[in-house]
Amino acid sequence: MLLDLTWLHGAREHFERVLQPSAFDPPDEEYRVAAPVELSMDVAKGSGDSFEVTGRVLTRLELECSRCVEPFEIPVDTTFELRYLPQEVNTGEGEREIAAEDLAAAFYRDGVIDIVDMLREQFQLALPMKPLHDEACRGLCPECGANLNRTECGHAAQWEDPRLAPLQGLMNRLKEK
């Protein structure tokens, strides 16, 4: 979905849309949009060719638990403030220090902003570092792969570092003497 910036008639325009999950196909590797995406945003003409975009997005994302690999959903209710500049100013000329306002800068091309790309970026920022469906998730058995939240497989839950095996051999010999 593209937002044509030439339709701006005043200094600020309000924009509301509901996007279906199919608008985000193919899905990202890390998540899947599981519910309609409610987008509410204001687009304001900035200085020069820049545009200030502020808004709020609401939806639900489906993730995989990083311990047991089971799917689960998280709510997303996030606000954003972005400054869009024309792609032509993104020349990449040499090294320079990044300022705080550069972190909220994005680029538009041919007078349009790609709304789906903007929302994908907001979803990435909303993802937890380590997605867990529950803090008490026991994960998968390293021996047989069984989901330890559903069953007990009987394998030892203790992991031994193979790099310490020579030291364990020395300790076993000392115990024998």
JSON list of C-alpha atoms in Angstrom, two decimals:
[
{"chain": "A", "resi": 1, "resn": "MET", "atom": "CA", "xyz": [0.00, 0.00, 0.00]},
{"chain": "A", "resi": 2, "resn": "LEU", "atom": "CA", "xyz": [1.43, 3.34, -1.06]},
{"chain": "A", "resi": 3, "resn": "LEU", "atom": "CA", "xyz": [0.65, 6.77, 0.38]},
{"chain": "A", "resi": 4, "resn": "ASP", "atom": "CA", "xyz": [0.84, 9.45, -2.31]},
{"chain": "A", "resi": 5, "resn": "LEU", "atom": "CA", "xyz": [2.27, 12.59, -0.72]},
{"chain": "A", "resi": 6, "resn": "THR", "atom": "CA", "xyz": [0.94, 14.84, -3.48]},
{"chain": "A", "resi": 7, "resn": "TRP", "atom": "CA", "xyz": [-2.58, 14.60, -2.01]},
{"chain": "A", "resi": 8, "resn": "LEU", "atom": "CA", "xyz": [-1.56, 16.74, 0.99]},
{"chain": "A", "resi": 9, "resn": "HIS", "atom": "CA", "xyz": [-3.64, 19.90, 0.68]},
{"chain": "A", "resi": 10, "resn": "GLY", "atom": "CA", "xyz": [-3.06, 21.48, 4.07]},
{"chain": "A", "resi": 11, "resn": "ALA", "atom": "CA", "xyz": [-0.24, 21.58, 6.55]},
{"chain": "A", "resi": 12, "resn": "ARG", "atom": "CA", "xyz": [-1.45, 18.33, 8.18]},
{"chain": "A", "resi": 13, "resn": "GLU", "atom": "CA", "xyz": [-3.67, 15.47, 7.03]},
{"chain": "A", "resi": 14, "resn": "HIS", "atom": "CA", "xyz": [-5.11, 12.63, 9.12]},
{"chain": "A", "resi": 15, "resn": "PHE", "atom": "CA", "xyz": [-5.04, 9.12, 7.71]},
{"chain": "A", "resi": 16, "resn": "GLU", "atom": "CA", "xyz": [-6.82, 6.00, 9.08]},
{"chain": "A", "resi": 17, "resn": "ARG", "atom": "CA", "xyz": [-6.86, 2.54, 7.58]},
{"chain": "A", "resi": 18, "resn": "VAL", "atom": "CA", "xyz": [-7.42, -1.07, 8.54]},
{"chain": "A", "resi": 19, "resn": "LEU", "atom": "CA", "xyz": [-5.11, -3.41, 6.67]},
{"chain": "A", "resi": 20, "resn": "GLN", "atom": "CA", "xyz": [-5.79, -7.11, 6.47]},
{"chain": "A", "resi": 21, "resn": "PRO", "atom": "CA", "xyz": [-3.01, -9.59, 7.37]},
{"chain": "A", "resi": 22, "resn": "SER", "atom": "CA", "xyz": [-2.79, -10.61, 3.70]},
{"chain": "A", "resi": 23, "resn": "ALA", "atom": "CA", "xyz": [-1.34, -7.15, 2.92]},
{"chain": "A", "resi": 24, "resn": "PHE", "atom": "CA", "xyz": [1.84, -8.36, 4.66]},
{"chain": "A", "resi": 25, "resn": "ASP", "atom": "CA", "xyz": [2.36, -11.45, 2.48]},
{"chain": "A", "resi": 26, "resn": "PRO", "atom": "CA", "xyz": [4.82, -12.99, 2.18]},
{"chain": "A", "resi": 27, "resn": "PRO", "atom": "CA", "xyz": [5.20, -13.01, 5.97]},
{"chain": "A", "resi": 28, "resn": "ASP", "atom": "CA", "xyz": [8.41, -12.05, 7.71]},
{"chain": "A", "resi": 29, "resn": "GLU", "atom": "CA", "xyz": [10.63, -14.89, 8.97]},
{"chain": "A", "resi": 30, "resn": "GLU", "atom": "CA", "xyz": [10.30, -13.77, 12.59]},
{"chain": "A", "resi": 31, "resn": "TYR", "atom": "CA", "xyz": [6.55, -13.12, 12.83]},
{"chain": "A", "resi": 32, "resn": "ARG", "atom": "CA", "xyz": [3.21, -13.36, 11.08]},
{"chain": "A", "resi": 33, "resn": "VAL", "atom": "CA", "xyz": [0.50, -10.68, 11.24]},
{"chain": "A", "resi": 34, "resn": "ALA", "atom": "CA", "xyz": [-2.37, -12.52, 12.95]},
{"chain": "A", "resi": 35, "resn": "ALA", "atom": "CA", "xyz": [-5.08, -9.83, 13.09]},
{"chain": "A", "resi": 36, "resn": "PRO", "atom": "CA", "xyz": [-6.19, -6.80, 11.09]},
{"chain": "A", "resi": 37, "resn": "VAL", "atom": "CA", "xyz": [-3.81, -3.87, 11.48]},
{"chain": "A", "resi": 38, "resn": "GLU", "atom": "CA", "xyz": [-5.42, -0.63, 12.68]},
{"chain": "A", "resi": 39, "resn": "LEU", "atom": "CA", "xyz": [-3.37, 2.36, 11.56]},
{"chain": "A", "resi": 40, "resn": "SER", "atom": "CA", "xyz": [-4.02, 5.95, 12.57]},
{"chain": "A", "resi": 41, "resn": "MET", "atom": "CA", "xyz": [-1.49, 8.59, 11.55]},
{"chain": "A", "resi": 42, "resn": "ASP", "atom": "CA", "xyz": [-0.97, 12.25, 10.80]},
{"chain": "A", "resi": 43, "resn": "VAL", "atom": "CA", "xyz": [1.19, 13.37, 7.90]},
{"chain": "A", "resi": 44, "resn": "ALA", "atom": "CA", "xyz": [2.52, 16.93, 8.06]},
{"chain": "A", "resi": 45, "resn": "LYS", "atom": "CA", "xyz": [4.61, 18.86, 5.58]},
{"chain": "A", "resi": 46, "resn": "GLY", "atom": "CA", "xyz": [8.00, 19.61, 7.12]},
{"chain": "A", "resi": 47, "resn": "SER", "atom": "CA", "xyz": [10.74, 21.90, 5.99]},
{"chain": "A", "resi": 48, "resn": "GLY", "atom": "CA", "xyz": [11.82, 21.55, 2.36]},
{"chain": "A", "resi": 49, "resn": "ASP", "atom": "CA", "xyz": [10.81, 18.19, 0.93]},
{"chain": "A", "resi": 50, "resn": "SER", "atom": "CA", "xyz": [10.50, 16.45, 4.30]},
{"chain": "A", "resi": 51, "resn": "PHE", "atom": "CA", "xyz": [7.34, 15.04, 5.88]},
{"chain": "A", "resi": 52, "resn": "GLU", "atom": "CA", "xyz": [6.63, 14.37, 9.56]},
{"chain": "A", "resi": 53, "resn": "VAL", "atom": "CA", "xyz": [4.62, 11.20, 10.16]},
{"chain": "A", "resi": 54, "resn": "THR", "atom": "CA", "xyz": [3.23, 10.42, 13.62]},
{"chain": "A", "resi": 55, "resn": "GLY", "atom": "CA", "xyz": [0.82, 7.67, 14.41]},
{"chain": "A", "resi": 56, "resn": "ARG", "atom": "CA", "xyz": [-0.32, 4.58, 16.23]},
{"chain": "A", "resi": 57, "resn": "VAL", "atom": "CA", "xyz": [-0.62, 0.98, 15.11]},
{"chain": "A", "resi": 58, "resn": "LEU", "atom": "CA", "xyz": [-2.64, -1.82, 16.77]},
{"chain": "A", "resi": 59, "resn": "THR", "atom": "CA", "xyz": [-2.58, -5.52, 15.84]},
{"chain": "A", "resi": 60, "resn": "ARG", "atom": "CA", "xyz": [-1.53, -8.99, 17.00]},
{"chain": "A", "resi": 61, "resn": "LEU", "atom": "CA", "xyz": [1.60, -10.80, 15.81]},
{"chain": "A", "resi": 62, "resn": "GLU", "atom": "CA", "xyz": [2.18, -14.54, 15.86]},
{"chain": "A", "resi": 63, "resn": "LEU", "atom": "CA", "xyz": [5.68, -15.59, 16.93]},
{"chain": "A", "resi": 64, "resn": "GLU", "atom": "CA", "xyz": [7.45, -18.84, 17.75]},
{"chain": "A", "resi": 65, "resn": "CYS", "atom": "CA", "xyz": [8.55, -19.40, 21.34]},
{"chain": "A", "resi": 66, "resn": "SER", "atom": "CA", "xyz": [12.34, -19.43, 21.36]},
{"chain": "A", "resi": 67, "resn": "ARG", "atom": "CA", "xyz": [12.41, -22.36, 23.82]},
{"chain": "A", "resi": 68, "resn": "CYS", "atom": "CA", "xyz": [9.68, -24.76, 22.64]},
{"chain": "A", "resi": 69, "resn": "VAL", "atom": "CA", "xyz": [9.05, -23.46, 19.09]},
{"chain": "A", "resi": 70, "resn": "GLU", "atom": "CA", "xyz": [5.28, -23.36, 19.68]},
{"chain": "A", "resi": 71, "resn": "PRO", "atom": "CA", "xyz": [3.36, -20.48, 18.06]},
{"chain": "A", "resi": 72, "resn": "PHE", "atom": "CA", "xyz": [1.84, -17.78, 20.27]},
{"chain": "A", "resi": 73, "resn": "GLU", "atom": "CA", "xyz": [0.48, -14.28, 19.80]},
{"chain": "A", "resi": 74, "resn": "ILE", "atom": "CA", "xyz": [1.52, -10.93, 21.26]},
{"chain": "A", "resi": 75, "resn": "PRO", "atom": "CA", "xyz": [-0.44, -7.68, 21.13]},
{"chain": "A", "resi": 76, "resn": "VAL", "atom": "CA", "xyz": [1.13, -4.70, 19.40]},
{"chain": "A", "resi": 77, "resn": "ASP", "atom": "CA", "xyz": [0.07, -1.20, 20.43]},
{"chain": "A", "resi": 78, "resn": "THR", "atom": "CA", "xyz": [2.82, 1.18, 19.45]},
{"chain": "A", "resi": 79, "resn": "THR", "atom": "CA", "xyz": [3.24, 4.80, 18.51]},
{"chain": "A", "resi": 80, "resn": "PHE", "atom": "CA", "xyz": [5.79, 6.19, 16.09]},
{"chain": "A", "resi": 81, "resn": "GLU", "atom": "CA", "xyz": [7.27, 9.48, 14.95]},
{"chain": "A", "resi": 82, "resn": "LEU", "atom": "CA", "xyz": [9.18, 9.47, 11.68]},
{"chain": "A", "resi": 83, "resn": "ARG", "atom": "CA", "xyz": [10.66, 12.10, 9.42]},
{"chain": "A", "resi": 84, "resn": "TYR", "atom": "CA", "xyz": [10.57, 11.17, 5.74]},
{"chain": "A", "resi": 85, "resn": "LEU", "atom": "CA", "xyz": [13.12, 12.65, 3.36]},
{"chain": "A", "resi": 86, "resn": "PRO", "atom": "CA", "xyz": [13.41, 12.20, -0.41]},
{"chain": "A", "resi": 87, "resn": "GLN", "atom": "CA", "xyz": [15.57, 9.22, -1.42]},
{"chain": "A", "resi": 88, "resn": "GLU", "atom": "CA", "xyz": [17.82, 11.60, -3.38]},
{"chain": "A", "resi": 89, "resn": "VAL", "atom": "CA", "xyz": [19.26, 13.09, -0.17]},
{"chain": "A", "resi": 90, "resn": "ASN", "atom": "CA", "xyz": [20.44, 9.63, 0.91]},
{"chain": "A", "resi": 91, "resn": "THR", "atom": "CA", "xyz": [23.78, 9.95, -0.89]},
{"chain": "A", "resi": 92, "resn": "GLY", "atom": "CA", "xyz": [25.87, 8.04, 1.65]},
{"chain": "A", "resi": 93, "resn": "GLU", "atom": "CA", "xyz": [28.74, 10.49, 1.38]},
{"chain": "A", "resi": 94, "resn": "GLY", "atom": "CA", "xyz": [31.55, 9.35, 3.65]},
{"chain": "A", "resi": 95, "resn": "GLU", "atom": "CA", "xyz": [31.50, 8.80, 7.36]},
{"chain": "A", "resi": 96, "resn": "ARG", "atom": "CA", "xyz": [29.70, 11.09, 9.76]},
{"chain": "A", "resi": 97, "resn": "GLU", "atom": "CA", "xyz": [28.38, 10.95, 13.29]},
{"chain": "A", "resi": 98, "resn": "ILE", "atom": "CA", "xyz": [24.76, 9.89, 13.58]},
{"chain": "A", "resi": 99, "resn": "ALA", "atom": "CA", "xyz": [22.57, 12.42, 15.37]},
{"chain": "A", "resi": 100, "resn": "ALA", "atom": "CA", "xyz": [19.49, 11.52, 17.43]},
{"chain": "A", "resi": 101, "resn": "GLU", "atom": "CA", "xyz": [17.13, 12.82, 14.73]},
{"chain": "A", "resi": 102, "resn": "ASP", "atom": "CA", "xyz": [18.77, 10.49, 12.18]},
{"chain": "A", "resi": 103, "resn": "LEU", "atom": "CA", "xyz": [17.37, 7.49, 14.05]},
{"chain": "A", "resi": 104, "resn": "ALA", "atom": "CA", "xyz": [13.81, 8.54, 13.16]},
{"chain": "A", "resi": 105, "resn": "ALA", "atom": "CA", "xyz": [14.63, 9.36, 9.53]},
{"chain": "A", "resi": 106, "resn": "ALA", "atom": "CA", "xyz": [13.26, 7.31, 6.65]},
{"chain": "A", "resi": 107, "resn": "PHE", "atom": "CA", "xyz": [13.19, 7.87, 2.91]},
{"chain": "A", "resi": 108, "resn": "TYR", "atom": "CA", "xyz": [10.44, 8.10, 0.34]},
{"chain": "A", "resi": 109, "resn": "ARG", "atom": "CA", "xyz": [10.78, 7.66, -3.41]},
{"chain": "A", "resi": 110, "resn": "ASP", "atom": "CA", "xyz": [8.80, 9.16, -6.29]},
{"chain": "A", "resi": 111, "resn": "GLY", "atom": "CA", "xyz": [6.54, 11.12, -3.92]},
{"chain": "A", "resi": 112, "resn": "VAL", "atom": "CA", "xyz": [5.14, 8.04, -2.15]},
{"chain": "A", "resi": 113, "resn": "ILE", "atom": "CA", "xyz": [5.63, 6.34, 1.21]},
{"chain": "A", "resi": 114, "resn": "ASP", "atom": "CA", "xyz": [5.29, 2.57, 1.35]},
{"chain": "A", "resi": 115, "resn": "ILE", "atom": "CA", "xyz": [2.95, 2.06, 4.32]},
{"chain": "A", "resi": 116, "resn": "VAL", "atom": "CA", "xyz": [3.50, -1.71, 4.49]},
{"chain": "A", "resi": 117, "resn": "ASP", "atom": "CA", "xyz": [7.28, -1.25, 4.76]},
{"chain": "A", "resi": 118, "resn": "MET", "atom": "CA", "xyz": [6.80, 1.39, 7.45]},
{"chain": "A", "resi": 119, "resn": "LEU", "atom": "CA", "xyz": [4.55, -0.96, 9.44]},
{"chain": "A", "resi": 120, "resn": "ARG", "atom": "CA", "xyz": [6.94, -3.91, 9.03]},
{"chain": "A", "resi": 121, "resn": "GLU", "atom": "CA", "xyz": [9.65, -1.74, 10.57]},
{"chain": "A", "resi": 122, "resn": "GLN", "atom": "CA", "xyz": [7.37, -0.87, 13.50]},
{"chain": "A", "resi": 123, "resn": "PHE", "atom": "CA", "xyz": [6.57, -4.56, 14.01]},
{"chain": "A", "resi": 124, "resn": "GLN", "atom": "CA", "xyz": [10.29, -5.41, 14.08]},
{"chain": "A", "resi": 125, "resn": "LEU", "atom": "CA", "xyz": [10.83, -2.75, 16.74]},
{"chain": "A", "resi": 126, "resn": "ALA", "atom": "CA", "xyz": [7.94, -4.18, 18.80]},
{"chain": "A", "resi": 127, "resn": "LEU", "atom": "CA", "xyz": [9.31, -7.75, 18.84]},
{"chain": "A", "resi": 128, "resn": "PRO", "atom": "CA", "xyz": [10.77, -9.03, 22.10]},
{"chain": "A", "resi": 129, "resn": "MET", "atom": "CA", "xyz": [14.47, -9.94, 22.10]},
{"chain": "A", "resi": 130, "resn": "LYS", "atom": "CA", "xyz": [13.69, -13.51, 23.13]},
{"chain": "A", "resi": 131, "resn": "PRO", "atom": "CA", "xyz": [10.07, -14.42, 22.37]},
{"chain": "A", "resi": 132, "resn": "LEU", "atom": "CA", "xyz": [8.60, -16.67, 25.08]},
{"chain": "A", "resi": 133, "resn": "HIS", "atom": "CA", "xyz": [4.98, -17.73, 25.34]},
{"chain": "A", "resi": 134, "resn": "ASP", "atom": "CA", "xyz": [5.55, -18.09, 29.10]},
{"chain": "A", "resi": 135, "resn": "GLU", "atom": "CA", "xyz": [8.52, -17.27, 31.36]},
{"chain": "A", "resi": 136, "resn": "ALA", "atom": "CA", "xyz": [8.22, -20.78, 32.83]},
{"chain": "A", "resi": 137, "resn": "CYS", "atom": "CA", "xyz": [8.50, -22.48, 29.42]},
{"chain": "A", "resi": 138, "resn": "ARG", "atom": "CA", "xyz": [10.64, -25.60, 29.81]},
{"chain": "A", "resi": 139, "resn": "GLY", "atom": "CA", "xyz": [11.58, -25.85, 26.14]},
{"chain": "A", "resi": 140, "resn": "LEU", "atom": "CA", "xyz": [12.55, -28.97, 24.20]},
{"chain": "A", "resi": 141, "resn": "CYS", "atom": "CA", "xyz": [14.51, -31.99, 25.40]},
{"chain": "A", "resi": 142, "resn": "PRO", "atom": "CA", "xyz": [18.02, -31.80, 23.92]},
{"chain": "A", "resi": 143, "resn": "GLU", "atom": "CA", "xyz": [18.08, -35.61, 23.56]},
{"chain": "A", "resi": 144, "resn": "CYS", "atom": "CA", "xyz": [14.76, -36.50, 21.92]},
{"chain": "A", "resi": 145, "resn": "GLY", "atom": "CA", "xyz": [13.20, -33.12, 21.07]},
{"chain": "A", "resi": 146, "resn": "ALA", "atom": "CA", "xyz": [10.07, -33.67, 23.16]},
{"chain": "A", "resi": 147, "resn": "ASN", "atom": "CA", "xyz": [8.20, -30.57, 24.30]},
{"chain": "A", "resi": 148, "resn": "LEU", "atom": "CA", "xyz": [8.86, -30.60, 28.06]},
{"chain": "A", "resi": 149, "resn": "ASN", "atom": "CA", "xyz": [5.78, -28.43, 28.68]},
{"chain": "A", "resi": 150, "resn": "ARG", "atom": "CA", "xyz": [3.58, -31.34, 27.52]},
{"chain": "A", "resi": 151, "resn": "THR", "atom": "CA", "xyz": [5.45, -34.48, 28.52]},
{"chain": "A", "resi": 152, "resn": "GLU", "atom": "CA", "xyz": [8.27, -35.90, 30.61]},
{"chain": "A", "resi": 153, "resn": "CYS", "atom": "CA", "xyz": [10.67, -37.89, 28.44]},
{"chain": "A", "resi": 154, "resn": "GLY", "atom": "CA", "xyz": [12.96, -39.14, 31.21]},
{"chain": "A", "resi": 155, "resn": "HIS", "atom": "CA", "xyz": [16.20, -37.84, 29.75]},
{"chain": "A", "resi": 156, "resn": "ALA", "atom": "CA", "xyz": [18.65, -36.06, 32.01]},
{"chain": "A", "resi": 157, "resn": "ALA", "atom": "CA", "xyz": [18.15, -32.32, 31.96]},
{"chain": "A", "resi": 158, "resn": "GLN", "atom": "CA", "xyz": [21.79, -31.77, 32.86]},
{"chain": "A", "resi": 159, "resn": "TRP", "atom": "CA", "xyz": [24.09, -30.53, 30.13]},
{"chain": "A", "resi": 160, "resn": "GLU", "atom": "CA", "xyz": [27.80, -31.24, 30.34]},
{"chain": "A", "resi": 161, "resn": "ASP", "atom": "CA", "xyz": [30.29, -29.07, 28.51]},
{"chain": "A", "resi": 162, "resn": "PRO", "atom": "CA", "xyz": [32.35, -31.37, 26.25]},
{"chain": "A", "resi": 163, "resn": "ARG", "atom": "CA", "xyz": [35.38, -29.09, 26.70]},
{"chain": "A", "resi": 164, "resn": "LEU", "atom": "CA", "xyz": [35.48, -30.12, 30.37]},
{"chain": "A", "resi": 165, "resn": "ALA", "atom": "CA", "xyz": [35.51, -33.88, 29.61]},
{"chain": "A", "resi": 166, "resn": "PRO", "atom": "CA", "xyz": [39.32, -34.16, 30.06]},
{"chain": "A", "resi": 167, "resn": "LEU", "atom": "CA", "xyz": [39.04, -32.59, 33.52]},
{"chain": "A", "resi": 168, "resn": "GLN", "atom": "CA", "xyz": [36.21, -34.97, 34.42]},
{"chain": "A", "resi": 169, "resn": "GLY", "atom": "CA", "xyz": [38.49, -37.86, 33.40]},
{"chain": "A", "resi": 170, "resn": "LEU", "atom": "CA", "xyz": [41.20, -36.58, 35.74]},
{"chain": "A", "resi": 171, "resn": "MET", "atom": "CA", "xyz": [38.70, -36.26, 38.59]},
{"chain": "A", "resi": 172, "resn": "ASN", "atom": "CA", "xyz": [37.48, -39.82, 38.01]},
{"chain": "A", "resi": 173, "resn": "ARG", "atom": "CA", "xyz": [41.07, -41.11, 38.15]},
{"chain": "A", "resi": 174, "resn": "LEU", "atom": "CA", "xyz": [41.71, -39.22, 41.40]},
{"chain": "A", "resi": 175, "resn": "LYS", "atom": "CA", "xyz": [38.59, -40.77, 42.93]},
{"chain": "A", "resi": 176, "resn": "GLU", "atom": "CA", "xyz": [39.80, -44.27, 41.96]},
{"chain": "A", "resi": 177, "resn": "LYS", "atom": "CA", "xyz": [43.11, -43.80, 43.81]}
]
